[in-house]
Structures are given as structure tokens and as C-alpha cells.
Coordinates of C-alpha atoms in Angstrom, one line a residue:
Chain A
X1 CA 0.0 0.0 0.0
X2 CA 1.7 3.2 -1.0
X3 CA 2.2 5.7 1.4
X4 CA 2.2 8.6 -0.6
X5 CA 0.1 9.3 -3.2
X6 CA -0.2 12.2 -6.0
X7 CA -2.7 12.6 -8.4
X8 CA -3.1 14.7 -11.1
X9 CA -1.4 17.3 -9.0
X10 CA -1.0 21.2 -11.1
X11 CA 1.0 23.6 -9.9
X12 CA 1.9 27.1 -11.3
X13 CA 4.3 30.2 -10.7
X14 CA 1.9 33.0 -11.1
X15 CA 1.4 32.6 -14.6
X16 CA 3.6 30.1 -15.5
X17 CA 2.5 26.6 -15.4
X18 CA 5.4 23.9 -13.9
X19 CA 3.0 20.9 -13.5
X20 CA 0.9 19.8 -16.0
X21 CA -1.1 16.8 -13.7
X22 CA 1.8 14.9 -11.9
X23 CA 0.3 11.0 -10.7
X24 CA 3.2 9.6 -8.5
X25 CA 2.9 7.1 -5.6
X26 CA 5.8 5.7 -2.7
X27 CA 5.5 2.8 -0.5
X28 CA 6.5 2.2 2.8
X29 CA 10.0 0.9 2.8
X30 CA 10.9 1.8 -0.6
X31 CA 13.8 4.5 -2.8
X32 CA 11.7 6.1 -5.1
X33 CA 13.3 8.7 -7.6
X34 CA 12.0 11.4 -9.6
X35 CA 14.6 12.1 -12.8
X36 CA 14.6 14.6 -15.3
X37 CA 16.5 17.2 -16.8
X38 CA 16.7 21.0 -15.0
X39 CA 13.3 22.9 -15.2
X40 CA 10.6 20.2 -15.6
X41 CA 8.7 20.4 -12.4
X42 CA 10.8 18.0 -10.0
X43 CA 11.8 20.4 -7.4
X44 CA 8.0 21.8 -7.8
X45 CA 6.4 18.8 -7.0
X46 CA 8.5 18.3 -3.8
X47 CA 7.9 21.9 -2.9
X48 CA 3.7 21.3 -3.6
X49 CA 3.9 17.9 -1.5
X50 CA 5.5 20.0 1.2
X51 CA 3.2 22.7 0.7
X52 CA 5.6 25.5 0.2
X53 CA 3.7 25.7 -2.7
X54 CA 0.1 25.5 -3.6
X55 CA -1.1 23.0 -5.5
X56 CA -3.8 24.3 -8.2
X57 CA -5.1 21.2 -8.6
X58 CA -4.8 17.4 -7.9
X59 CA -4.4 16.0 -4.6
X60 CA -1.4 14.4 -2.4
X61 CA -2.6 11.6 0.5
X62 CA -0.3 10.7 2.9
X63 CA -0.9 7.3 5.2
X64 CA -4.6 7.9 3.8
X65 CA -4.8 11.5 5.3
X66 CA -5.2 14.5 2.7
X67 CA -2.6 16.6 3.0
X68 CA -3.1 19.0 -0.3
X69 CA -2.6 22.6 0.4
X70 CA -1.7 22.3 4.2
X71 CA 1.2 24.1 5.5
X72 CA 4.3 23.1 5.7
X73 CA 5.0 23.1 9.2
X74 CA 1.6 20.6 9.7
X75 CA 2.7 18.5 6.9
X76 CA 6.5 18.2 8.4
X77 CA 4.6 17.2 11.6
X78 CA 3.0 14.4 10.1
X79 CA 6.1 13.1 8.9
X80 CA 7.4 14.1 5.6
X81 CA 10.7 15.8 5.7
X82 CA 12.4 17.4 2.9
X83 CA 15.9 18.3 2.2
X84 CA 15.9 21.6 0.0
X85 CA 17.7 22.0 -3.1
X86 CA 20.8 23.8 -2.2
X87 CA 20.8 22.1 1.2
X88 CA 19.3 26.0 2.8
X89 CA 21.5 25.4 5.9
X90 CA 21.0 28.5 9.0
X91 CA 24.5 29.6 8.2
X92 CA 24.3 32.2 11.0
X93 CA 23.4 29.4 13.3
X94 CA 26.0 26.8 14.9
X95 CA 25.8 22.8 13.3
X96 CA 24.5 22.1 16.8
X97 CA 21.4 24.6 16.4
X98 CA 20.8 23.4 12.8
X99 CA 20.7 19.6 14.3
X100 CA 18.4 20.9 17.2
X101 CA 15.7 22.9 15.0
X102 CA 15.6 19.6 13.0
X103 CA 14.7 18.0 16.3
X104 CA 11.8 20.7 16.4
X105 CA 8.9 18.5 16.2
X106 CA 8.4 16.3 19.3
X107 CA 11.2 17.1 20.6
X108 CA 12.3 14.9 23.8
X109 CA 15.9 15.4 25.6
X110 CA 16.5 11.6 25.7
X111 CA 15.9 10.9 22.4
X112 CA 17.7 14.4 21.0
X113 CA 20.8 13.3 22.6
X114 CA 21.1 9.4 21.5
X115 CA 19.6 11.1 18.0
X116 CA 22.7 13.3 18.0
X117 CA 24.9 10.3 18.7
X118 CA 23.7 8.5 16.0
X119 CA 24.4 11.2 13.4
X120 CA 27.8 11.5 14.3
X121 CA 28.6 8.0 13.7
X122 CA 26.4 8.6 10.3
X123 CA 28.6 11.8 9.7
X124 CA 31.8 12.4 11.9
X125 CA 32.6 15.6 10.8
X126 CA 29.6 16.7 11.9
X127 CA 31.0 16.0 15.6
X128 CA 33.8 17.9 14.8
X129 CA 31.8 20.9 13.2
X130 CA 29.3 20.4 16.0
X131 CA 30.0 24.1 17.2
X132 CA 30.9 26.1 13.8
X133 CA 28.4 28.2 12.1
X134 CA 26.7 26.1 9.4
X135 CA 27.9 28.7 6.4
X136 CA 31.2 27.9 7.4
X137 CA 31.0 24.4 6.1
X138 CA 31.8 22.9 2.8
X139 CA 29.5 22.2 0.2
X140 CA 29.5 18.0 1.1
X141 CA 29.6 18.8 4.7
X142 CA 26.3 21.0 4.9
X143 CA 24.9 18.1 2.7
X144 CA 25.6 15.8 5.0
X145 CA 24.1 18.3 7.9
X146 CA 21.4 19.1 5.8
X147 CA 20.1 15.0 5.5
X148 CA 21.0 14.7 9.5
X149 CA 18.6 17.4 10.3
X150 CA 16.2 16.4 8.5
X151 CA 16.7 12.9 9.8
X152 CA 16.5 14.2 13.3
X153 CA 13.1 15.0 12.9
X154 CA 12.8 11.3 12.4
X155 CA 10.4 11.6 9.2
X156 CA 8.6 8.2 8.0
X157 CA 9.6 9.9 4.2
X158 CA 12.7 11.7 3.5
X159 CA 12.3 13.6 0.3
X160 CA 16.3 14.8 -0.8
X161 CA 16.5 17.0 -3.8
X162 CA 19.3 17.1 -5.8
X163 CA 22.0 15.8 -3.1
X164 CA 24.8 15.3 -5.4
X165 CA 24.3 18.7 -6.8
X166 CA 27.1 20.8 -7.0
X167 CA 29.2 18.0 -5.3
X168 CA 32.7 15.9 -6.0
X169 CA 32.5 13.0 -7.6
X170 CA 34.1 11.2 -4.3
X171 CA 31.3 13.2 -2.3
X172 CA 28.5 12.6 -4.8
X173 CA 29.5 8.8 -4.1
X174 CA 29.5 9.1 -0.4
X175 CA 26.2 10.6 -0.4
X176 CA 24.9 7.8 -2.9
X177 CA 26.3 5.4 -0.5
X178 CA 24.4 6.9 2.4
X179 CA 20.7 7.4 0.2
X180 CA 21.8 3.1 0.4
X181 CA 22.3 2.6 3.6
X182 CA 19.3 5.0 4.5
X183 CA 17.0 2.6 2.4
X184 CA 18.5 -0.4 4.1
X185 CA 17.6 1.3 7.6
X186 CA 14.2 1.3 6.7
X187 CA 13.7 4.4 5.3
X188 CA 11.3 5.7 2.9
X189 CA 12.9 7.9 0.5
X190 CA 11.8 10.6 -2.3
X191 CA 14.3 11.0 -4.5
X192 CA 15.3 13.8 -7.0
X193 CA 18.0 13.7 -9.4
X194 CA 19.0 14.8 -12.4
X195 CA 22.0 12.6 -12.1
X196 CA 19.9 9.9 -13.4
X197 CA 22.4 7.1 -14.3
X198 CA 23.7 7.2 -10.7
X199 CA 20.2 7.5 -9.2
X200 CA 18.4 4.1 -11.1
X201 CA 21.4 2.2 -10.1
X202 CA 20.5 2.7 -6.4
X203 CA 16.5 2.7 -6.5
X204 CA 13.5 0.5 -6.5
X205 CA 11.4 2.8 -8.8
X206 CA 11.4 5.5 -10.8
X207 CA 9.5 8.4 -12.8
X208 CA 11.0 10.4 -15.5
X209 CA 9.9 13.9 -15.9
X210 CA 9.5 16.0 -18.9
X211 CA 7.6 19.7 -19.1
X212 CA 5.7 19.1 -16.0
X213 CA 4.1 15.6 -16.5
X214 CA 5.6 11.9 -16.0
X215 CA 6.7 10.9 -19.0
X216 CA 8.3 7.2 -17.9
X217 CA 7.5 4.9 -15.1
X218 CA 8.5 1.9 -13.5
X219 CA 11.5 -0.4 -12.1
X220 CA 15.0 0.9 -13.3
X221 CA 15.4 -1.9 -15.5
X222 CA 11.9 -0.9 -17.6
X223 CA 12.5 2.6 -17.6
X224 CA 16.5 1.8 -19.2
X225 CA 14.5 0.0 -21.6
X226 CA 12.2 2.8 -23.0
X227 CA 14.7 5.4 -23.1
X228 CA 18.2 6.0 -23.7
X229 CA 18.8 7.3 -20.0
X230 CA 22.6 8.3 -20.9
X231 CA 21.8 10.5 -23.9
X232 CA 18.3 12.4 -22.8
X233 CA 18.3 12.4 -19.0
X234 CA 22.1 12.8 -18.2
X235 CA 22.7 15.6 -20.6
X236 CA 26.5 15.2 -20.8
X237 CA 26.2 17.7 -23.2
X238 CA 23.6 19.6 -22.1
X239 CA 23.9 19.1 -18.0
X240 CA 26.3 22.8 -17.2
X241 CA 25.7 21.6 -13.1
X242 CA 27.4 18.3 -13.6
X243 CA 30.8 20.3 -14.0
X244 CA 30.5 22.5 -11.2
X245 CA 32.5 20.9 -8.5
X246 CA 32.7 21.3 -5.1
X247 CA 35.0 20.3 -2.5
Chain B
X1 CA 36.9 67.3 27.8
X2 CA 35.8 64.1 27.8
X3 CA 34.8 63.5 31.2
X4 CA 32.3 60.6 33.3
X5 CA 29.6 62.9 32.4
X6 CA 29.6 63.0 29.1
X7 CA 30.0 59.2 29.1
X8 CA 27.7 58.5 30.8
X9 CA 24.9 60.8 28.8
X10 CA 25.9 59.3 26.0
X11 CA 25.7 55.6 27.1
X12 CA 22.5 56.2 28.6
X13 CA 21.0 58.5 25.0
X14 CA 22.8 55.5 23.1
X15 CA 20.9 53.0 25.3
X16 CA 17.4 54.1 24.7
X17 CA 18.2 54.5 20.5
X18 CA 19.6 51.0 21.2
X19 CA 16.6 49.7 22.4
X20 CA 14.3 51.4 19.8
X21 CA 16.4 50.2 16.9
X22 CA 16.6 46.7 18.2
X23 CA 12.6 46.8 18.1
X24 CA 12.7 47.9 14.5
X25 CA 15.3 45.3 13.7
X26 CA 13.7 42.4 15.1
X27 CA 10.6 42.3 12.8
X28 CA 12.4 43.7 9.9
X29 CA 14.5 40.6 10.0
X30 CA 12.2 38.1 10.2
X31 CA 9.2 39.6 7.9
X32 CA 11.6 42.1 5.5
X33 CA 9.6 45.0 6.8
X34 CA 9.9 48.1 8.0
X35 CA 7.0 49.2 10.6
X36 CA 5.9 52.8 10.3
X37 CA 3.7 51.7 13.1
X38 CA 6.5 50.9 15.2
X39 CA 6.7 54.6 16.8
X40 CA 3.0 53.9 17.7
X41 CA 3.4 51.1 20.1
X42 CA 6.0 54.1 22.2
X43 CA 2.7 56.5 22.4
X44 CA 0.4 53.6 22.9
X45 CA 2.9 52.9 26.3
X46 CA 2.8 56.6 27.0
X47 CA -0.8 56.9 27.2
X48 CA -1.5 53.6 29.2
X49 CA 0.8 54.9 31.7
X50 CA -1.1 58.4 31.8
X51 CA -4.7 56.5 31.9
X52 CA -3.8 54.3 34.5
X53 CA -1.7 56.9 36.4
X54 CA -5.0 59.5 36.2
X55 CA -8.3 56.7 36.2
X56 CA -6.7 54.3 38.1
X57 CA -4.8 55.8 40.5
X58 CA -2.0 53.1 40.1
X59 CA 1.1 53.3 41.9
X60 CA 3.9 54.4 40.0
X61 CA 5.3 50.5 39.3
X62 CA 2.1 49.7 38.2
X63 CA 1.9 52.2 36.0
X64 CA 4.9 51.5 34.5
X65 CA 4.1 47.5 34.1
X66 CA 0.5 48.4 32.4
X67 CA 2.8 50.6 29.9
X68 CA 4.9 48.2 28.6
X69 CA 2.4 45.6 28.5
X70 CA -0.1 48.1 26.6
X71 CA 2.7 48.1 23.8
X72 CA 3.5 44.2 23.5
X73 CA -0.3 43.6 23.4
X74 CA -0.8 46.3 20.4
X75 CA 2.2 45.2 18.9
X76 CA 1.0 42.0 19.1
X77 CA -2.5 42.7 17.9
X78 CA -1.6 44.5 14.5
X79 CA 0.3 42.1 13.7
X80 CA -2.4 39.4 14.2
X81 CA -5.2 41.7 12.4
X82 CA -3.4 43.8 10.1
X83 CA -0.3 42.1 8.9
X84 CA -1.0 38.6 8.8
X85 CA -3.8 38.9 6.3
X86 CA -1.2 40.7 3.9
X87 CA 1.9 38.9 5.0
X88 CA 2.0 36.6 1.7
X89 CA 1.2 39.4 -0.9
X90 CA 4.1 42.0 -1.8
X91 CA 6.3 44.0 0.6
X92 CA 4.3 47.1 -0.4
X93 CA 1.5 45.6 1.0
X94 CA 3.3 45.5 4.3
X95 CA 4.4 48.9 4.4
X96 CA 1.2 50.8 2.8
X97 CA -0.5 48.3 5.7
X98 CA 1.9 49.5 8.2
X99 CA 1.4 53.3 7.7
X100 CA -2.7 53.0 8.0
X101 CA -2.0 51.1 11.2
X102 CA 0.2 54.1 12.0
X103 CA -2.7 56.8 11.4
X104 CA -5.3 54.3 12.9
X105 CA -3.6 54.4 15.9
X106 CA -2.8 58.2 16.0
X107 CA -6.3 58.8 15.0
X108 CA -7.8 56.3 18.1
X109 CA -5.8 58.4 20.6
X110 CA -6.8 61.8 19.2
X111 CA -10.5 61.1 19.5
X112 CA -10.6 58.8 22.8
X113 CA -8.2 60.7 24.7
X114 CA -7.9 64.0 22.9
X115 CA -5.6 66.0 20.2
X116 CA -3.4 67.9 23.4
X117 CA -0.7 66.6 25.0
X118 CA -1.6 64.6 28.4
X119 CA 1.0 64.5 31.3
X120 CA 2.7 61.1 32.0
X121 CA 3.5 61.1 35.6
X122 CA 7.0 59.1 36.6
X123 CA 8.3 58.7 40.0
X124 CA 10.2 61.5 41.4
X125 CA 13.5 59.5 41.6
X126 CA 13.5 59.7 37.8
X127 CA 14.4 63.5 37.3
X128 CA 16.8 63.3 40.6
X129 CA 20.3 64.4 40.0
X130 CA 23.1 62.3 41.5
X131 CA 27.2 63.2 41.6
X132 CA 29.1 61.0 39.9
X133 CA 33.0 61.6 39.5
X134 CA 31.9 65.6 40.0
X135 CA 29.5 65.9 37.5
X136 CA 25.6 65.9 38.0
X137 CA 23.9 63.1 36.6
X138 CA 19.9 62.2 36.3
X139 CA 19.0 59.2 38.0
X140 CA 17.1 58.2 34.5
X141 CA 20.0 58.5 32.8
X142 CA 22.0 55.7 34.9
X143 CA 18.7 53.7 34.8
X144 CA 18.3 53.5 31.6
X145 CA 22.0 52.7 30.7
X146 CA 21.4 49.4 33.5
X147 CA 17.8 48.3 32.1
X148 CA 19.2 48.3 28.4
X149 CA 22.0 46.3 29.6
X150 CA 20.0 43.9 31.5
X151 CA 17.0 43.9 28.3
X152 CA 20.5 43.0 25.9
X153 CA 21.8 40.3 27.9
X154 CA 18.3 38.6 28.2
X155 CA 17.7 38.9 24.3
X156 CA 20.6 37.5 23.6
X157 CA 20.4 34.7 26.3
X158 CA 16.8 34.4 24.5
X159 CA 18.4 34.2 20.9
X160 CA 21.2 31.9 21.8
X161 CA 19.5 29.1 24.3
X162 CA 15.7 29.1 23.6
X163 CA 14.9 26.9 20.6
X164 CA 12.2 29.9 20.2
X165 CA 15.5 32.1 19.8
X166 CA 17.1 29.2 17.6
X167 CA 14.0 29.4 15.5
X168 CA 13.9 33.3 15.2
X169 CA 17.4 33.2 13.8
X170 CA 16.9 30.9 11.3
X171 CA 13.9 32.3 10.3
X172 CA 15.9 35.7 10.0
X173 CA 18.6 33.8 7.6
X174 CA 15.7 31.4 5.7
X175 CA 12.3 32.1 6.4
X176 CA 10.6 28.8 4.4
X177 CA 13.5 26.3 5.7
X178 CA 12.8 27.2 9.2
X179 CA 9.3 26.0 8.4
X180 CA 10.3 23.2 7.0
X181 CA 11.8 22.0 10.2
X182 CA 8.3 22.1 11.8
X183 CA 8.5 25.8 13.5
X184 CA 5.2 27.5 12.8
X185 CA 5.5 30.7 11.0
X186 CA 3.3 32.4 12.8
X187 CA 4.9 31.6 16.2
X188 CA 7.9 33.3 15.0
X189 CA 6.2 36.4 13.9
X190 CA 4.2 36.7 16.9
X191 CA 7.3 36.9 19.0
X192 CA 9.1 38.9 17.0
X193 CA 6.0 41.5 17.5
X194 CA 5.8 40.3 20.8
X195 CA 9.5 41.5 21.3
X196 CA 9.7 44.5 19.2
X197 CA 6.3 45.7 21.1
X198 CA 8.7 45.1 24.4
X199 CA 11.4 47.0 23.7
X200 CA 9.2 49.8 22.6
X201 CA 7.3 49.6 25.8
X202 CA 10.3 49.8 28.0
X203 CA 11.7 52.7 25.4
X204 CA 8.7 54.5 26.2
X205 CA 9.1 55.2 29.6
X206 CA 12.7 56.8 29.2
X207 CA 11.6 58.5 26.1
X208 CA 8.2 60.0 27.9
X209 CA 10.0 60.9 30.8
X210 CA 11.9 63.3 28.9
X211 CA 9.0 65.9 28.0
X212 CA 6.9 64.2 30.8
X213 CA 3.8 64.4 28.4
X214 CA 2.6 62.2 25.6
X215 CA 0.6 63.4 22.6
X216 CA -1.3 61.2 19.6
X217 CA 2.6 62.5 17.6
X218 CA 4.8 61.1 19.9
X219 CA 5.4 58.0 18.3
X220 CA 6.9 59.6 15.4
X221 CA 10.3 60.6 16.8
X222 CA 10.7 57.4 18.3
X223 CA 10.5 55.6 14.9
X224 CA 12.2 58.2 13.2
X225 CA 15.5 57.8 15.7
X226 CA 15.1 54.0 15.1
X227 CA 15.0 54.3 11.6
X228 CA 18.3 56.4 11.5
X229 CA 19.8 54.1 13.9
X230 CA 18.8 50.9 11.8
X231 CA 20.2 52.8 8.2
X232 CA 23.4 53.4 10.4
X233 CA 23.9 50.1 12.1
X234 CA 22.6 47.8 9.5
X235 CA 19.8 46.6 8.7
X236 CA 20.2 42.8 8.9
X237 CA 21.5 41.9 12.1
X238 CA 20.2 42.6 15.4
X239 CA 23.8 43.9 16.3
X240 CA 24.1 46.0 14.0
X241 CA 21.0 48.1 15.5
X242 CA 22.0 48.1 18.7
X243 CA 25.4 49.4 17.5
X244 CA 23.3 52.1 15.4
X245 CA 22.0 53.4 18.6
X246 CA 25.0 54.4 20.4
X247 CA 26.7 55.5 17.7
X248 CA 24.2 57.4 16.8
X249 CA 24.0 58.8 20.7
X250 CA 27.7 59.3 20.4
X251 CA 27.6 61.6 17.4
X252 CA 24.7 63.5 18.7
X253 CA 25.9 64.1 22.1
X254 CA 29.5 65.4 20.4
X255 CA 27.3 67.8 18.5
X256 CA 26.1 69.0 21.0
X257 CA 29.4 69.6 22.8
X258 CA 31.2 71.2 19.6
X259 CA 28.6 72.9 17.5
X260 CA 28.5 76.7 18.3
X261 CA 25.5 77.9 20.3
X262 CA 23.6 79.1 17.3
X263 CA 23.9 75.5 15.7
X264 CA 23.0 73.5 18.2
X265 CA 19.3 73.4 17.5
X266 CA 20.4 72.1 13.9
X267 CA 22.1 68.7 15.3
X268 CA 19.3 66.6 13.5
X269 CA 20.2 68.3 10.4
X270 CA 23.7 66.8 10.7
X271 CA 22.0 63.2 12.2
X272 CA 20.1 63.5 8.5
X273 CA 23.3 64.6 6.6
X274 CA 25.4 61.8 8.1
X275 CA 22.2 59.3 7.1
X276 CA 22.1 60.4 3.3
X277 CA 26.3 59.8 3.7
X278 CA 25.5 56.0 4.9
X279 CA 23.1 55.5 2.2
X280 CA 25.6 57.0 -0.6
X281 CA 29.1 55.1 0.8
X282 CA 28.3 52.2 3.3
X283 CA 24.2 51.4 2.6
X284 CA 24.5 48.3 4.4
X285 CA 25.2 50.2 7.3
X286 CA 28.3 49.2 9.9
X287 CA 27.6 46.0 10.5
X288 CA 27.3 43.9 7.2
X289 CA 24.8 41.1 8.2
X290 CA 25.0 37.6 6.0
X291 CA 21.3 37.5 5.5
X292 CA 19.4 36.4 2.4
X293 CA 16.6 39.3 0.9
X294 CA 14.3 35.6 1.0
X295 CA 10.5 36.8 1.2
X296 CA 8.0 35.5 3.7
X297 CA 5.3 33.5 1.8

């Protein structure tokens, strides 16, 4: 039984339309990614399922509750949590403080302090960050802050977008690795990538989006079938982000 | 010729521009606006320590308490009524909502109370002189320096160990990823008014005492001072308003200690002169802050 599910969903920038009737569903338990090249609605349609953004039409149920249009600090409540393109760490605030506001919803000392134990064997360098300003970070090390706040919240879906973006190849592999062992945990986990070769070797499922609508669906394997994943989607040619590298 | 006196007039003037600066400052950072109503929430103070002083016969303390709470609870109110409605549309929304809350709340004064200034009675102890180092100095001037210390080193104690601070900082740095943690939007806002009204409230009480009277204009120097002090300072950091205010009590009291007799009275013309330099050379103001120009939506 899927624990997420949009249908039809529209969404628009003022006049400008970004989804053209999205259908998506995740299930419990499962790595679900949402490919596509830059500009066709991915990053919208987490922003609508988080309600940063008002859908115009469809509707997005989470564990059978309709969640369309709520805010987003009801809908974080209830368990999604989403990592924001551009990870969006507090860079005025200390690692510590962005780990804690993660914590924000039902917060209990006990479990805060075994939680923050558990991210720094996820993350080491966190520990030794744990009193620098976020902003002072590199761009891999507020990715990895960025997915342990999030996961502080303890959200039954993790939605990442873009991790690897604007990343090193050896850090665009350790987050891979970690999206893995997330999965393996027992997490449920949204997916968006434009990196689509690296992303279908790690997932269960997949959708590919084009102009605002699904366009392919289904296991990696199907969707490697219907397209030619390495020409369209990774845009070797096309893809200016994938050369903008990080340490 | 500088002596104890002088430093401590213009610790004390710096104090009170501190504190009506960091009022301004608080919900500029968090909402990206400036409140032309924030001037109002000092004559709001003014009055409910003149209408509970007069109808109430409250003791002086009591009087004082009322004040300040009559400003967090007004504060706290437009922003519930007025702002919230608008807070998703444009920033000129905000501001053109922000002035009619300004003339609403002249206007209310003016016909409730009445158009002439009311006296605002303070203890005695306030306009008391006391020696210090040779020099006379006004009680209210050393209590104001102590309360604007003590007022600081709780805001900052708030802002650093409360997760409510935690929340209010990140919200000042990136409005929509604070929500995105969980933290309600509207809980941040709220105590940023909450705050700002505050600091005006206990700004009020030094800046009444001064004429002793309170009129429906009083609010306007206030925000005007704060204003100066926040173009100054900087507007993106809570610092750099607080910084604002005693520098901007610094150059005004040297003014006032150089200028020839027959310029004194034109020592707000320099205040404005020096403003116009900030904005041409240094628009951030002294302290740079990091902040994004994000919008709250």
C-alpha cells in the first residue's frame, strides 16, 4: 500500500504553469526517484507535497490522510521531511542549532541526545563541526548536515533534492552510498535527481519527468528499456551543473 | 573634555536608540519589513501609563508594568489583524498596511483621549540628580543605561538558548526552511511583535519621561530615531541596530558639545546629513549582516 500518493497534482508560478497533472505514488520501505532534466517540475512537486507551494489542482494523501494545500509546518509534523535543493543550511546558526531545529517536532531530551549520537557515527565531521556556524562548512559537509537534520526529525519519508548537486565525484559517491544505507535502515525515501544514471542504479522505482508531467514509469530496469537514459536524462552535453564541482 | 559625564549621557542616549532600533530590527529581519507603526506602540505605552496613572490611581510601578504591556499587546495585535492577512502578498502591501495602522492608531488616541498633550507622571526618583565623579547626573539617565543592559543580555540569552531564539534566527537567515523544520511561521512572527512591542514599551518610559507628556505624535520621533539608527547600524543583524543606537548617541551628544551655540538646534540636520552619507558610501550600514533578501510566503 503506497504511502504517498499524488494525483493529477498542477501547480503554477503566477502565470507560469510547472506541473501539468503529476500522478506519483511511494511505498513504505521503498527509494523512489523522480529524474529529469533542470526545469521540468521536480523540485515543484516536492515543494507542492511539502506545501511551500500550492497546488492548483490534484491532490497528495499521505498514510490515507489528505494533505493538499496544508502548510508546511503541519505536513512536516506528520512526517514528511524534505531536504531543500541547495541544502538551505541556518548559516548564522551553529551545526548544533541546525541539528536541534531539526529536532523541532516532538522534541524529547533523551531521544535528542542518542539522535545526535547516531548522526555522528552517520557523519563524523559533523562531531567535529558540531560548534561552527553552518555557512562555514563545505558544500559535502552541509549536505551531510542538511540530510542529518532532516533525519533528526525522524520523518517516515525523506524527500532529498538534488543531493549530489554541485558536489565531488568522491562526495557525490558518499552521499549515494548513504541514500543506500538509508534505504537499508528502513527508510522511505523521495528521490530527485538529475543525475539519473547514478540515481536508477540505487532505487527501487522511478519516474521520468519532462515539461511538468511523467513521461516514464516503473523499475530501473523498464525505464533503461524505453529510453536512452545516458543521452536524454544525463545531458553530458547539455547538464552545465554536472561540471560544477565542489570540495 | 571628555569627562564621566559626558559618558555616561551618552551611554545612557545611546541606550534608549539601542533599544528602539533593536525593536525595529527584530521584525524587519524576520518579515523584510519596515513598521511605520512601530513609533505607535511608544505613544500607545505613553498613554496607558497616563490613563492608569489618572483613572486608576495606580502606583507608579504599576503604572509602568501596564505601559509596557499596553505596547507588546498592540504590537501583538496589528500584527495578528493587520499584517497577517497581507503577509504573503508583496512587501508594499506590508508597508502601505503598516502606515494606516500608524494613522489608525494616532487617529484612536486623538479622539478617545484628545488632540493635546496629556501628562505622563513618573516617580520623582527619575528626574533626581546624582554626583558621579563631580558631575551631576539624572537618575534616569544611569537607569536606563542598567535596564538596556539587562533587556540585551536577556535577548541574547533568548536568541542563543531558547529553541524559540534558535527558530527566530533561522527564520531571519531562511524564512521557508525554518518551516520546513516544523517551526510555525506564525509563532515566530508573533514573538518577534511580541519583542519589538517590548522593547518599545520599556523605550517608552525613558523617552516620555523626557517631556513628561505624551501626545497622539509622539510615536513619530521614536521611529524616526530608530529608523536612522537601523540605516546606520545595519539593517540585517540585530547587532548592528543596537550598534546604530550608540553611535548614533555618540555623534549626537559630540554635536552638542562642539557645534556653536547658534547651531546647536540644527544637530538633527547633521543626524540627516550623516544618514544620506550611509546610504551614498556604506548602505548596508556598519555592520554587514550575512542575510538572504528571501521573502515571507
Amino acid at each position: 500500500m503506497a504511502m504517498l500518493t499524488v494525483e493529477n497534482l498542477e501547480a503554477s508560478y503566477g502565470a507560469v504553469r510547472a506541473l501539468n497533472g503529476i500522478s506519483l505514488d511511494v511505498a513504505e520501505g521503498e527509494l523512489v526517484a523522480l529524474l529529469g532534466i533542470n526545469g521540468v517540475g521536480k523540485s515543484t512537486t516536492l515543494k507542492s507535497i511539502m506545501g511551500v507551494l500550492r497546488p492548483t489542482k490534484g491532490t497528495i494523501t499521505f498514510q490515507d490522510k489528505d494533505i493538499t494545500g496544508r502548510r508546511p509546518e503541519s505536513i512536516v509534523k506528520r512526517g514528511i521531511s524534505l531536504v531543500p535543493e541547495g541544502r538551505d543550511i541556518f548559516g548564522t546558526l551553529t551545526v548544533e542549532e541546525n541539528l536541534r531545529l531539526g529536532a523541532y517536532v516532538g522534541y524529547k531530551r533523551d531521544r535528542y541526545r542518542a539522535d545526535l549520537e547516531e548522526m555522528f557515527t552517520l557523519f563524523p565531521i559533523l562531531k567535529e563541526r558540531l560548534h561552527q556556524a553552518g555557512g562555514l562548512l563545505s558544500g559535502g559537509e552541509q549536505q551531510m548536515l542538511a540530510i542529518a537534520r532532516a533525519l533528526m526529525g525522524h520523518p517516515r519519508l525523506l524527500m532529498l533534492d538534488e543531493p549530489s548537486l554541485g558536489l565531488s565525484p568522491t562526495m557525490t559517491d558518499q552521499i549515494f552510498e548513504l541514500i543506500v544505507g538509508l534505504k537499508e535502515r528502513g527508510s522511505t525515501i523521495l528521490l530527485v535527481e538529475q543525475n539519473a544514471e547514478r540515481a536508477l542504479d540505487i532505487v527501487d522505482r522511478a519516474y521520468l519527468l519532462a515539461n511538468g508531467e511523467i513521461e516514464h514509469a516503473g523499475t530501473p530496469d523498464e525505464i533503461k528499456r524505453q529510453v536512452n537514459v545516458a543521452s536524454v536524462y544525463f545531458g553530458d552535453e547539455t547538464d552545465g551543473d554536472s561540471c560544477e564541482v565542489e570540495q | 573634555m571628555i569627562d564621566l559625564e559626558f559618558v555616561i549621557n551618552t551611554l545612557s542616549l545611546g541606550s534608549l536608540y539601542a533599544l528602539l532600533a533593536l525593536g525595529l530590527v527584530l521584525v524587519y529581519g524576520i518579515l523584510r519589513l519596515v513598521n511605520f507603526a512601530y513609533g505607535e506602540y511608544v505613544m500607545i505605552a505613553g498613554y496607558a501609563i497616563f490613563l492608569s496613572a489618572t483613572y486608576l490611581n495606580a502606583p507608579w510601578y504599576l503604572t509602568l508594568v501596564l505601559g509596557v504591556f499596553a505596547a507588546i499587546v498592540v504590537s501583538y495585535l496589528t500584527e495578528i489583524i493587520a499584517f497577517r492577512p497581507v503577509r504573503t502578498k508583496s512587501v508594499d502591501a506590508l508597508i502601505v498596511t503598516s502606515f494606516a495602522v500608524s494613522i489608525f492608531l494616532q487617529n484612536v488616541v486623538l479622539i478617545a483621549v484628545s488632540p493635546r498633550a496629556k501628562p505622563v507622571p513618573l516617580p520623582s526618583f527619575f528626574s533626581e540628580t546624582v554626583e558621579v565623579a563631580g558631575g551631576t547626573v539624572p537618575v534616569r539617565n544611569l537607569l536606563v543605561i542598567v535596564v538596556t543592559a539587562v533587556l540585551l543580555i536577556a535577548l541574547s540569552l533568548l536568541m542563543k538558548k531558547t529553541v524559540v531564539g534558535m527558530a527566530m534566527r533561522a527564520a531571519a537567515d531562511k524564512f521557508t526552511t525554518t518551516r520546513l523544520m516544523g517551526v510555525p511561521a506564525n509563532v515566530v512572527i508573533s514573538t518577534a511583535f511580541v519583542l519589538s512591542g517590548l522593547l518599545a514599551g520599556v523605550a517608552a518610559i525613558f523617552w516620555v519621561s523626557r517631556s513628561a507628556s505624551v501626545d497622539p505624535l509622539t510615536g513619530t520621533g521614536p521611529l524616526l530615531i530608530a529608523f536612522i539608527c537601523v540605516v546606520m547600524g545595519g539593517m540585517h543583524s540585530t547587532i548592528g541596530a543596537v550598534v546604530g543606537g550608540y553611535v548614533y548617541g555618540l555623534v549626537f551628544n559630540v554635536l552638542s558639545l562642539t557645534l556653536p551655540a547658534s547651531m546647536v538646534s540644527y544637530r538633527d540636520a547633521f543626524m540627516f546629513g550623516l544618514v544620506v552619507l550611509f546610504l551614498l558610501f556604506r548602505p548596508a550600514g556598519i555592520i554587514k549582516g550575512g542575510y538572504t533578501e528571501e521573502r515571507v510566503g
